[in-house]
Amino acid sequence: MPNFIDVILPIPLEKLFTYSITEAEANFLKSGMRVSVPFGKSKIYTAIVHSIHNTAPVVYEAKDIHQILDETPVVTQTQLQHWHWISRYYMCSVGEVMRAALPSAFLLESETIITKNKDRIVNDEDLKDDEFLVYEALHHQSSLKIQDLMSILDKKNVLPVIKRLLEKNAITVEEEIYEKYKPKLVRYVKLHSSFSSEKALQNLLEDLGRAHKQKEVVLALFSISAQTKKPVKVSDLTNQSGASSTIVKALIDKGILEEYFIQTDRVQYEGEENESSKQLNEHQEKALEQIEQSFQSQNITLLHGVTSSGKTEVYVKLIEEVLKQNKQVLYLLPEIALTTQLVNRLQNYFGEQVSVFHSKYSVNERVEVWNNMLDNSPKAQVILGARSSVLLPFHNLGLIIVDEEHEQSYKQFDPAPRYHARDAAIVLANMFKAKTLLGSATPSLESYYNAMQNKYGFVELNQRYNNVMMPDVELVDIKDKHKRKRMNGHFSDRMIEEMTETLEEGHQIILFQNRRGFSPIVECNTCGHSPQCPNCDVSLTFHQYKNELRCHYCGYHMAMQQQCQACGSVEIDSKGFGTEQVEEEVKALFPNHKVARMDLDTTRGKYGYEKIITALEQQEIDILVGTQMLTKGLDFRNVKLVGIMNADNMLNFPDFRAHERSFQLMLQVAGRAGRTDKRGKVLIQTYNPYHRILQQVSTNNYVEMFNEQMNDRHNYKYPPLYRLIKITLKHRDFNKVNFAADWYTKSLRQVFRDNVLGPEFPPVSRIRNLYHKNILVKIPPKQSLSKTKEAIIKINNSFQSVKDFRPVRVVLNVDNY
Ligand code: ADP
Ligand code: ZN
Ligand code: ZN
């Protein structure tokens, strides 16, 4: 009987691909192992075995696989199931999920190798000069890579030469695949075996008599080995003896010491004894009990706990419980909140059991976490990670904690899979019959809504730890301040007063200026008004080339206004100001204080972000100016004042979630103020102090915000009541995108009628030379999500089958918010 395997290839292929294997291979292979396979004319891919069977493919002839790459599966069955769910739900290929999940070291790279064709001798006269050079080089070296050819020929474009040599049958070309993962090797030293006798040793020490440094190294080696009996690391030796590594090397070169290597884990915890977890206060204790009770009947529970209420300590107790049952915990955090602050805190409690999975870690470190998890190693019991850690090979997950569950960075926008880690986590937990705890001081509307609908359990923690008071929030009316000439640049007199006082008392200040997205919205400089879409409740965006204001959801538009519609002022601004400008103004206002800035520009390097945080902690910075990055779960003792420079540009952001997000952002930044005894102060500068959201922020009234926003979502048909799928078409040619988008929209309207918005250019409609056009499909509460997706896929398939449309890229984004 012939044998076949279906494999997942790491590319956007809709179906699994079938390859032919031998009987022996069939007996050896298991689902979840990697194989390398040929694909297309000359490509080689690493694929994951999905299933093994005896059915030949119908429409093509199955090729043989190249090689089996594993002895045991590197992907678990649960992972495969989870990948399939992600692919179905987010409308992408399983291969795309696989690419996002596997550390790149597992996806072998192919590189072209050129060798001489041994079956044929080619005469030199038959070769052109450049061909001859390559052919000649192959006499000396059995194989060459593209790179080598470039240097031999001293030019970049070597493919034509290869092509001609191939046509003349002079060479053959193959792809070599190699694995990039290299386990980290630690260097150890021991005394060379020839000195093992007492006598030889005596002589050695005498010989070294005058080489003091070297003698010290040898003596240090003795004393370390006497203490530990374990292999001695070179680094330990240099530390103990105070000698440099060159001296160690000299001893190795002389044959006195011998070096050897042992493979170790990179992700190593070198802490002291574990700390025991903190005693909870009565509020935390009660919350913990309620969570445990809620888990009796619910798989998912939302913990709504104000900033600094001590949610983390509650999580720690839950984690302890789950570890006692020998189950794993996944602790999810937004990428940027994954700071050393929190990692250290958890490592102090759980020591070696914690593994961190972080995009800033090297590929090798990530491979080690993966392998530890595959082995269900004791080192991989608490996994602390950002979005992509939901894709790891768990064994027996007992609990997932999604901290800061409202964070937008849990959603992946590009490339596919465009998944939401919180939602993918809930599905993953279900596969393990594990529990999920969502935690936030400012829950997303969708999670809070689910809790109110009793789809999730719900627990509140309303007291800050140690009864620290919530900060005092004051709204500063900058319209009024402008009128009365009480502004100094972007700073109101109130802001300057409070800052001066805070600095005099020796406390620190955080100033928050929203990173203005790429959406050019228009604001009145006098009253702060920003023109709105009457259909969608979002700000209109400014399109310069047509001098128009447009809604980028529905296409509503009007001419750019010369005067503010609200107050008649002619001072209308479409630029706004950024952190850099704030920083400059602060420096001028407070020349004797240290000012730093934290935004995308200043945090680029590997530890850029960490450095600024440490400097703030160490009180090397008096005033920190920053963007959203400042909001993420940081705990600074000495910050007493938080200033929000301009609340209006957040509120006016052209997105249906702008109000919800502004509320979350402002409360989160406010939460950085006064985390200890003295009450913190928050100043919010705004043109519109009577804005509902600002009132709700200043009274910390989440419930009122929720109710009002839900009302808007209902009226304008937005999530969490309606669902959304965004379809983006991209192409270089403006007309082609327009034409294609019209065709696509028309087809969608035939099925979904009024629930299709657009097509509409986004505010920035040309990105890397491609024009973008968006179509939004709104899905009413009772409409089946899977049927909707089926209909879209059908339309998408007919679209792709039109020859003219084939070069147009289509991006499907489910829950694109
Ligand atoms: P949240 O995550 O809710 O904002 P944290 O868990 O960061 O709050 O707690 C705020 C501060 O209070 C932290 O410094 C934490 O160490 C401290 N804390 C919280 N609970 C306790 C406790 N039970 N005992 C001692 N310190 C606590
Ligand atoms: Zn105005
Ligand atoms: Zn609109």
Short mmCIF file of C-alpha atoms in Angstrom, two decimals, residues 435-729:
data_model
loop_
_atom_site.label_atom_id
_atom_site.label_comp_id
_atom_site.label_asym_id
_atom_site.label_seq_id
_atom_site.Cartn_x
_atom_site.Cartn_y
_atom_site.Cartn_z
CA LYS A 435 -9.66 28.48 33.59
CA THR A 436 -9.03 31.98 32.28
CA LEU A 437 -8.78 35.08 34.44
CA LEU A 438 -9.01 38.44 32.68
CA GLY A 439 -7.68 41.30 34.76
CA SER A 440 -7.83 45.05 34.30
CA ALA A 441 -8.47 48.34 36.03
CA THR A 442 -10.24 49.46 32.88
CA PRO A 443 -11.76 46.41 31.17
CA SER A 444 -12.56 46.46 27.47
CA LEU A 445 -16.22 47.03 26.77
CA GLU A 446 -16.50 43.56 25.25
CA SER A 447 -15.21 41.77 28.33
CA TYR A 448 -17.26 43.85 30.71
CA TYR A 449 -20.29 43.28 28.50
CA ASN A 450 -19.70 39.53 28.56
CA ALA A 451 -19.42 39.68 32.33
CA MET A 452 -22.67 41.64 32.60
CA GLN A 453 -24.35 39.05 30.35
CA ASN A 454 -23.14 36.35 32.75
CA LYS A 455 -21.04 34.81 30.03
CA TYR A 456 -18.07 35.45 32.31
CA GLY A 457 -17.80 35.46 36.06
CA PHE A 458 -17.17 38.87 37.57
CA VAL A 459 -15.14 40.00 40.58
CA GLU A 460 -14.27 43.51 41.75
CA LEU A 461 -11.41 44.91 43.79
CA ASN A 462 -12.16 48.53 44.58
CA GLN A 463 -9.55 49.38 47.21
CA ARG A 464 -6.01 50.38 46.46
CA TYR A 465 -3.50 48.37 48.49
CA ASN A 466 -2.72 49.99 51.85
CA ASN A 467 -5.77 52.21 51.39
CA VAL A 468 -3.74 54.59 49.29
CA MET A 469 -6.23 57.09 47.95
CA MET A 470 -7.11 57.26 44.28
CA PRO A 471 -5.38 60.33 42.82
CA ASP A 472 -7.14 63.65 42.82
CA VAL A 473 -8.09 64.50 39.24
CA GLU A 474 -8.43 68.11 38.19
CA LEU A 475 -9.63 69.25 34.78
CA VAL A 476 -7.99 72.41 33.44
CA ASP A 477 -9.99 74.36 30.89
CA ILE A 478 -7.36 75.55 28.41
CA LYS A 479 -9.92 77.35 26.27
CA ASP A 480 -10.45 79.65 29.20
CA LYS A 481 -6.73 79.79 29.96
CA HIS A 482 -5.98 80.82 26.38
CA LYS A 483 -8.61 83.53 26.56
CA ARG A 484 -7.15 84.89 29.76
CA LYS A 485 -3.58 84.57 28.51
CA ARG A 486 -2.67 82.11 31.24
CA MET A 487 -0.87 79.71 28.92
CA ASN A 488 2.88 79.40 28.52
CA GLY A 489 3.27 77.39 25.31
CA HIS A 490 1.27 74.23 25.97
CA PHE A 491 1.38 74.66 29.74
CA SER A 492 -1.40 76.23 31.74
CA ASP A 493 -0.62 78.23 34.87
CA ARG A 494 -2.17 75.41 36.95
CA MET A 495 0.15 72.86 35.41
CA ILE A 496 3.20 75.01 36.08
CA GLU A 497 2.10 75.65 39.68
CA GLU A 498 1.58 72.00 40.44
CA MET A 499 4.82 71.02 38.75
CA THR A 500 6.77 73.60 40.71
CA GLU A 501 5.29 72.43 43.99
CA THR A 502 5.90 68.75 43.23
CA LEU A 503 9.54 69.39 42.34
CA GLU A 504 10.08 71.49 45.43
CA GLU A 505 8.87 68.59 47.55
CA GLY A 506 11.36 66.33 45.80
CA HIS A 507 8.78 64.24 43.98
CA GLN A 508 8.68 63.23 40.35
CA ILE A 509 6.37 64.10 37.47
CA ILE A 510 5.05 62.23 34.46
CA LEU A 511 3.71 64.24 31.53
CA PHE A 512 1.60 62.38 29.04
CA GLN A 513 1.12 63.42 25.46
CA ASN A 514 -0.85 61.06 23.27
CA ARG A 515 1.04 59.78 20.29
CA ARG A 516 -0.97 61.27 17.56
CA GLY A 517 -1.75 58.45 15.18
CA PHE A 518 -1.16 58.89 11.53
CA SER A 519 -4.69 60.17 11.15
CA PRO A 520 -4.75 63.83 10.37
CA ILE A 521 -7.76 65.13 12.21
CA VAL A 522 -8.73 68.76 12.37
CA GLU A 523 -9.15 70.62 15.62
CA CYS A 524 -10.17 74.13 16.44
CA ASN A 525 -7.41 75.91 18.35
CA THR A 526 -9.91 78.08 20.12
CA CYS A 527 -12.56 75.65 21.32
CA GLY A 528 -11.15 72.20 20.57
CA HIS A 529 -14.04 71.17 18.35
CA SER A 530 -13.37 68.47 15.77
CA PRO A 531 -15.90 67.77 12.99
CA GLN A 532 -17.71 64.42 13.38
CA CYS A 533 -19.33 61.93 11.00
CA PRO A 534 -23.10 61.97 11.52
CA ASN A 535 -23.36 58.24 10.74
CA CYS A 536 -20.46 56.74 12.60
CA ASP A 537 -19.73 58.93 15.62
CA VAL A 538 -16.05 59.31 14.71
CA SER A 539 -13.97 62.32 13.79
CA LEU A 540 -13.61 63.12 10.14
CA THR A 541 -10.10 62.97 8.74
CA PHE A 542 -8.45 65.59 6.60
CA HIS A 543 -7.60 64.57 3.04
CA GLN A 544 -5.29 67.20 1.76
CA TYR A 545 -5.27 66.42 -1.93
CA LYS A 546 -9.00 67.01 -2.22
CA ASN A 547 -9.16 69.52 0.59
CA GLU A 548 -11.92 67.46 2.13
CA LEU A 549 -12.98 66.06 5.47
CA ARG A 550 -13.97 62.40 5.16
CA CYS A 551 -15.24 59.61 7.36
CA HIS A 552 -12.93 56.67 6.72
CA TYR A 553 -15.60 54.16 7.66
CA CYS A 554 -18.58 55.19 5.56
CA GLY A 555 -17.25 57.82 3.17
CA TYR A 556 -19.36 60.73 4.41
CA HIS A 557 -17.53 63.90 3.37
CA MET A 558 -17.63 67.65 3.27
CA ALA A 559 -15.32 70.41 2.13
CA MET A 560 -12.55 71.41 4.52
CA GLN A 561 -13.90 74.12 6.77
CA GLN A 562 -12.41 77.60 6.79
CA GLN A 563 -14.01 78.37 10.13
CA CYS A 564 -14.82 76.28 13.15
CA GLN A 565 -18.44 75.13 12.96
CA ALA A 566 -18.81 75.39 16.70
CA CYS A 567 -17.27 78.74 17.61
CA GLY A 568 -16.52 80.42 14.30
CA SER A 569 -12.79 80.76 14.94
CA VAL A 570 -10.51 80.64 11.92
CA GLU A 571 -7.63 79.05 13.81
CA ILE A 572 -7.98 75.49 12.69
CA ASP A 573 -5.11 73.07 13.19
CA SER A 574 -4.43 69.75 11.48
CA LYS A 575 -1.00 69.05 12.93
CA GLY A 576 -1.08 68.87 16.69
CA PHE A 577 2.00 68.70 18.89
CA GLY A 578 4.12 65.82 20.06
CA THR A 579 6.28 64.66 22.94
CA GLU A 580 9.37 66.33 21.53
CA GLN A 581 7.79 69.73 21.65
CA VAL A 582 6.56 69.13 25.21
CA GLU A 583 10.06 68.06 26.24
CA GLU A 584 11.59 71.24 24.85
CA GLU A 585 9.07 73.44 26.58
CA VAL A 586 9.60 71.67 29.93
CA LYS A 587 13.34 72.11 29.66
CA ALA A 588 12.87 75.79 29.11
CA LEU A 589 10.40 76.08 32.00
CA PHE A 590 12.44 74.02 34.47
CA PRO A 591 16.06 74.39 33.38
CA ASN A 592 17.43 73.03 36.66
CA HIS A 593 15.67 69.68 36.54
CA LYS A 594 16.38 66.51 34.67
CA VAL A 595 13.92 65.87 31.88
CA ALA A 596 13.65 62.72 29.78
CA ARG A 597 11.38 61.55 27.02
CA MET A 598 9.94 58.11 26.41
CA ASP A 599 8.38 57.40 23.05
CA LEU A 600 9.02 55.21 20.02
CA ASP A 601 12.09 57.23 19.09
CA THR A 602 13.84 57.04 22.44
CA THR A 603 13.12 53.37 23.16
CA ARG A 604 14.29 51.73 19.95
CA GLY A 605 17.31 49.84 21.25
CA LYS A 606 17.05 46.51 23.02
CA TYR A 607 17.02 48.02 26.49
CA GLY A 608 15.98 51.55 25.59
CA TYR A 609 12.69 51.26 27.40
CA GLU A 610 14.20 49.51 30.39
CA LYS A 611 16.90 52.15 30.78
CA ILE A 612 14.43 55.00 31.04
CA ILE A 613 12.29 53.10 33.55
CA THR A 614 15.30 52.32 35.70
CA ALA A 615 16.41 55.94 35.57
CA LEU A 616 12.97 57.00 36.73
CA GLU A 617 12.99 54.41 39.52
CA GLN A 618 16.44 55.52 40.63
CA GLN A 619 15.18 59.09 40.62
CA GLU A 620 17.72 60.18 38.06
CA ILE A 621 14.87 61.81 36.18
CA ASP A 622 12.62 64.51 37.64
CA ILE A 623 10.20 64.89 34.78
CA LEU A 624 9.40 62.18 32.24
CA VAL A 625 7.52 63.11 29.09
CA GLY A 626 5.98 60.17 27.29
CA THR A 627 3.32 58.49 25.22
CA GLN A 628 1.02 55.49 25.81
CA MET A 629 4.09 53.50 26.82
CA LEU A 630 3.84 55.11 30.21
CA THR A 631 0.51 53.53 30.98
CA LYS A 632 1.56 49.93 31.25
CA GLY A 633 1.42 48.56 34.74
CA LEU A 634 4.48 50.33 36.10
CA ASP A 635 4.92 50.98 39.77
CA PHE A 636 6.85 54.13 40.64
CA ARG A 637 6.98 55.11 44.29
CA ASN A 638 7.94 58.72 43.99
CA VAL A 639 5.73 59.99 41.18
CA LYS A 640 3.21 62.37 42.68
CA LEU A 641 1.99 64.36 39.68
CA VAL A 642 0.71 63.16 36.33
CA GLY A 643 -0.07 65.80 33.73
CA ILE A 644 -2.10 65.00 30.64
CA MET A 645 -1.16 67.68 28.17
CA ASN A 646 -4.12 67.48 25.81
CA ALA A 647 -7.06 65.15 26.31
CA ASP A 648 -8.88 66.31 23.22
CA ASN A 649 -6.71 64.75 20.57
CA MET A 650 -7.31 61.34 22.16
CA LEU A 651 -11.03 61.89 22.31
CA ASN A 652 -11.12 63.07 18.71
CA PHE A 653 -9.15 60.19 17.31
CA PRO A 654 -11.06 58.84 14.30
CA ASP A 655 -11.99 55.43 15.67
CA PHE A 656 -15.21 54.11 17.09
CA ARG A 657 -13.33 53.13 20.25
CA ALA A 658 -11.72 56.55 20.73
CA HIS A 659 -13.80 57.37 23.82
CA GLU A 660 -13.37 54.00 25.45
CA ARG A 661 -9.64 54.08 24.80
CA SER A 662 -9.26 57.62 26.08
CA PHE A 663 -10.95 56.62 29.30
CA GLN A 664 -8.67 53.61 29.68
CA LEU A 665 -5.54 55.53 28.84
CA MET A 666 -6.21 58.42 31.15
CA LEU A 667 -7.16 56.23 34.09
CA GLN A 668 -4.10 54.06 33.53
CA VAL A 669 -1.71 57.02 33.41
CA ALA A 670 -3.47 58.56 36.38
CA GLY A 671 -2.85 55.26 38.18
CA ARG A 672 0.89 55.97 38.07
CA ALA A 673 0.45 58.89 40.49
CA GLY A 674 0.78 58.57 44.24
CA ARG A 675 1.12 54.85 44.77
CA THR A 676 2.25 55.30 48.34
CA ASP A 677 1.16 57.39 51.30
CA LYS A 678 0.77 60.84 49.80
CA ARG A 679 -2.24 61.32 47.55
CA GLY A 680 -1.31 61.74 43.91
CA LYS A 681 -2.48 64.53 41.69
CA VAL A 682 -3.58 64.34 38.07
CA LEU A 683 -4.07 67.40 35.90
CA ILE A 684 -5.89 67.03 32.63
CA GLN A 685 -5.70 69.93 30.19
CA THR A 686 -8.63 70.13 27.81
CA TYR A 687 -10.68 72.49 25.70
CA ASN A 688 -13.80 70.68 26.79
CA PRO A 689 -13.88 69.99 30.53
CA TYR A 690 -17.55 69.04 30.31
CA HIS A 691 -16.88 66.13 27.98
CA ARG A 692 -18.63 63.10 29.48
CA ILE A 693 -15.52 60.94 29.29
CA LEU A 694 -13.44 63.50 31.19
CA GLN A 695 -16.08 63.75 33.87
CA GLN A 696 -16.08 59.97 34.13
CA VAL A 697 -12.29 59.88 34.37
CA SER A 698 -12.25 62.48 37.12
CA THR A 699 -14.82 60.57 39.17
CA ASN A 700 -13.36 57.18 38.26
CA ASN A 701 -16.79 56.10 37.11
CA TYR A 702 -16.28 53.06 34.92
CA VAL A 703 -19.89 51.93 35.04
CA GLU A 704 -21.28 55.19 33.77
CA MET A 705 -18.70 55.22 30.98
CA PHE A 706 -19.66 51.67 30.10
CA ASN A 707 -23.38 52.38 29.95
CA GLU A 708 -23.03 55.48 27.83
CA GLN A 709 -20.58 53.93 25.44
CA MET A 710 -22.74 50.84 25.05
CA ASN A 711 -25.57 53.12 24.14
CA ASP A 712 -23.48 54.65 21.35
CA ARG A 713 -22.38 51.24 20.17
CA HIS A 714 -25.97 50.24 19.96
CA ASN A 715 -27.02 53.36 18.05
CA TYR A 716 -24.15 53.24 15.59
CA LYS A 717 -24.01 49.45 15.34
CA TYR A 718 -20.54 48.72 16.63
CA PRO A 719 -18.92 45.99 18.73
CA PRO A 720 -19.43 44.39 21.12
CA LEU A 721 -23.01 44.30 19.81
CA TYR A 722 -22.17 44.04 16.15
CA ARG A 723 -19.05 42.29 14.94
CA LEU A 724 -16.72 43.63 12.27
CA ILE A 725 -14.67 42.21 9.46
CA LYS A 726 -12.47 44.61 7.59
CA ILE A 727 -11.41 43.86 4.04
CA THR A 728 -8.48 45.82 2.64
CA LEU A 729 -7.49 45.83 -1.01
#
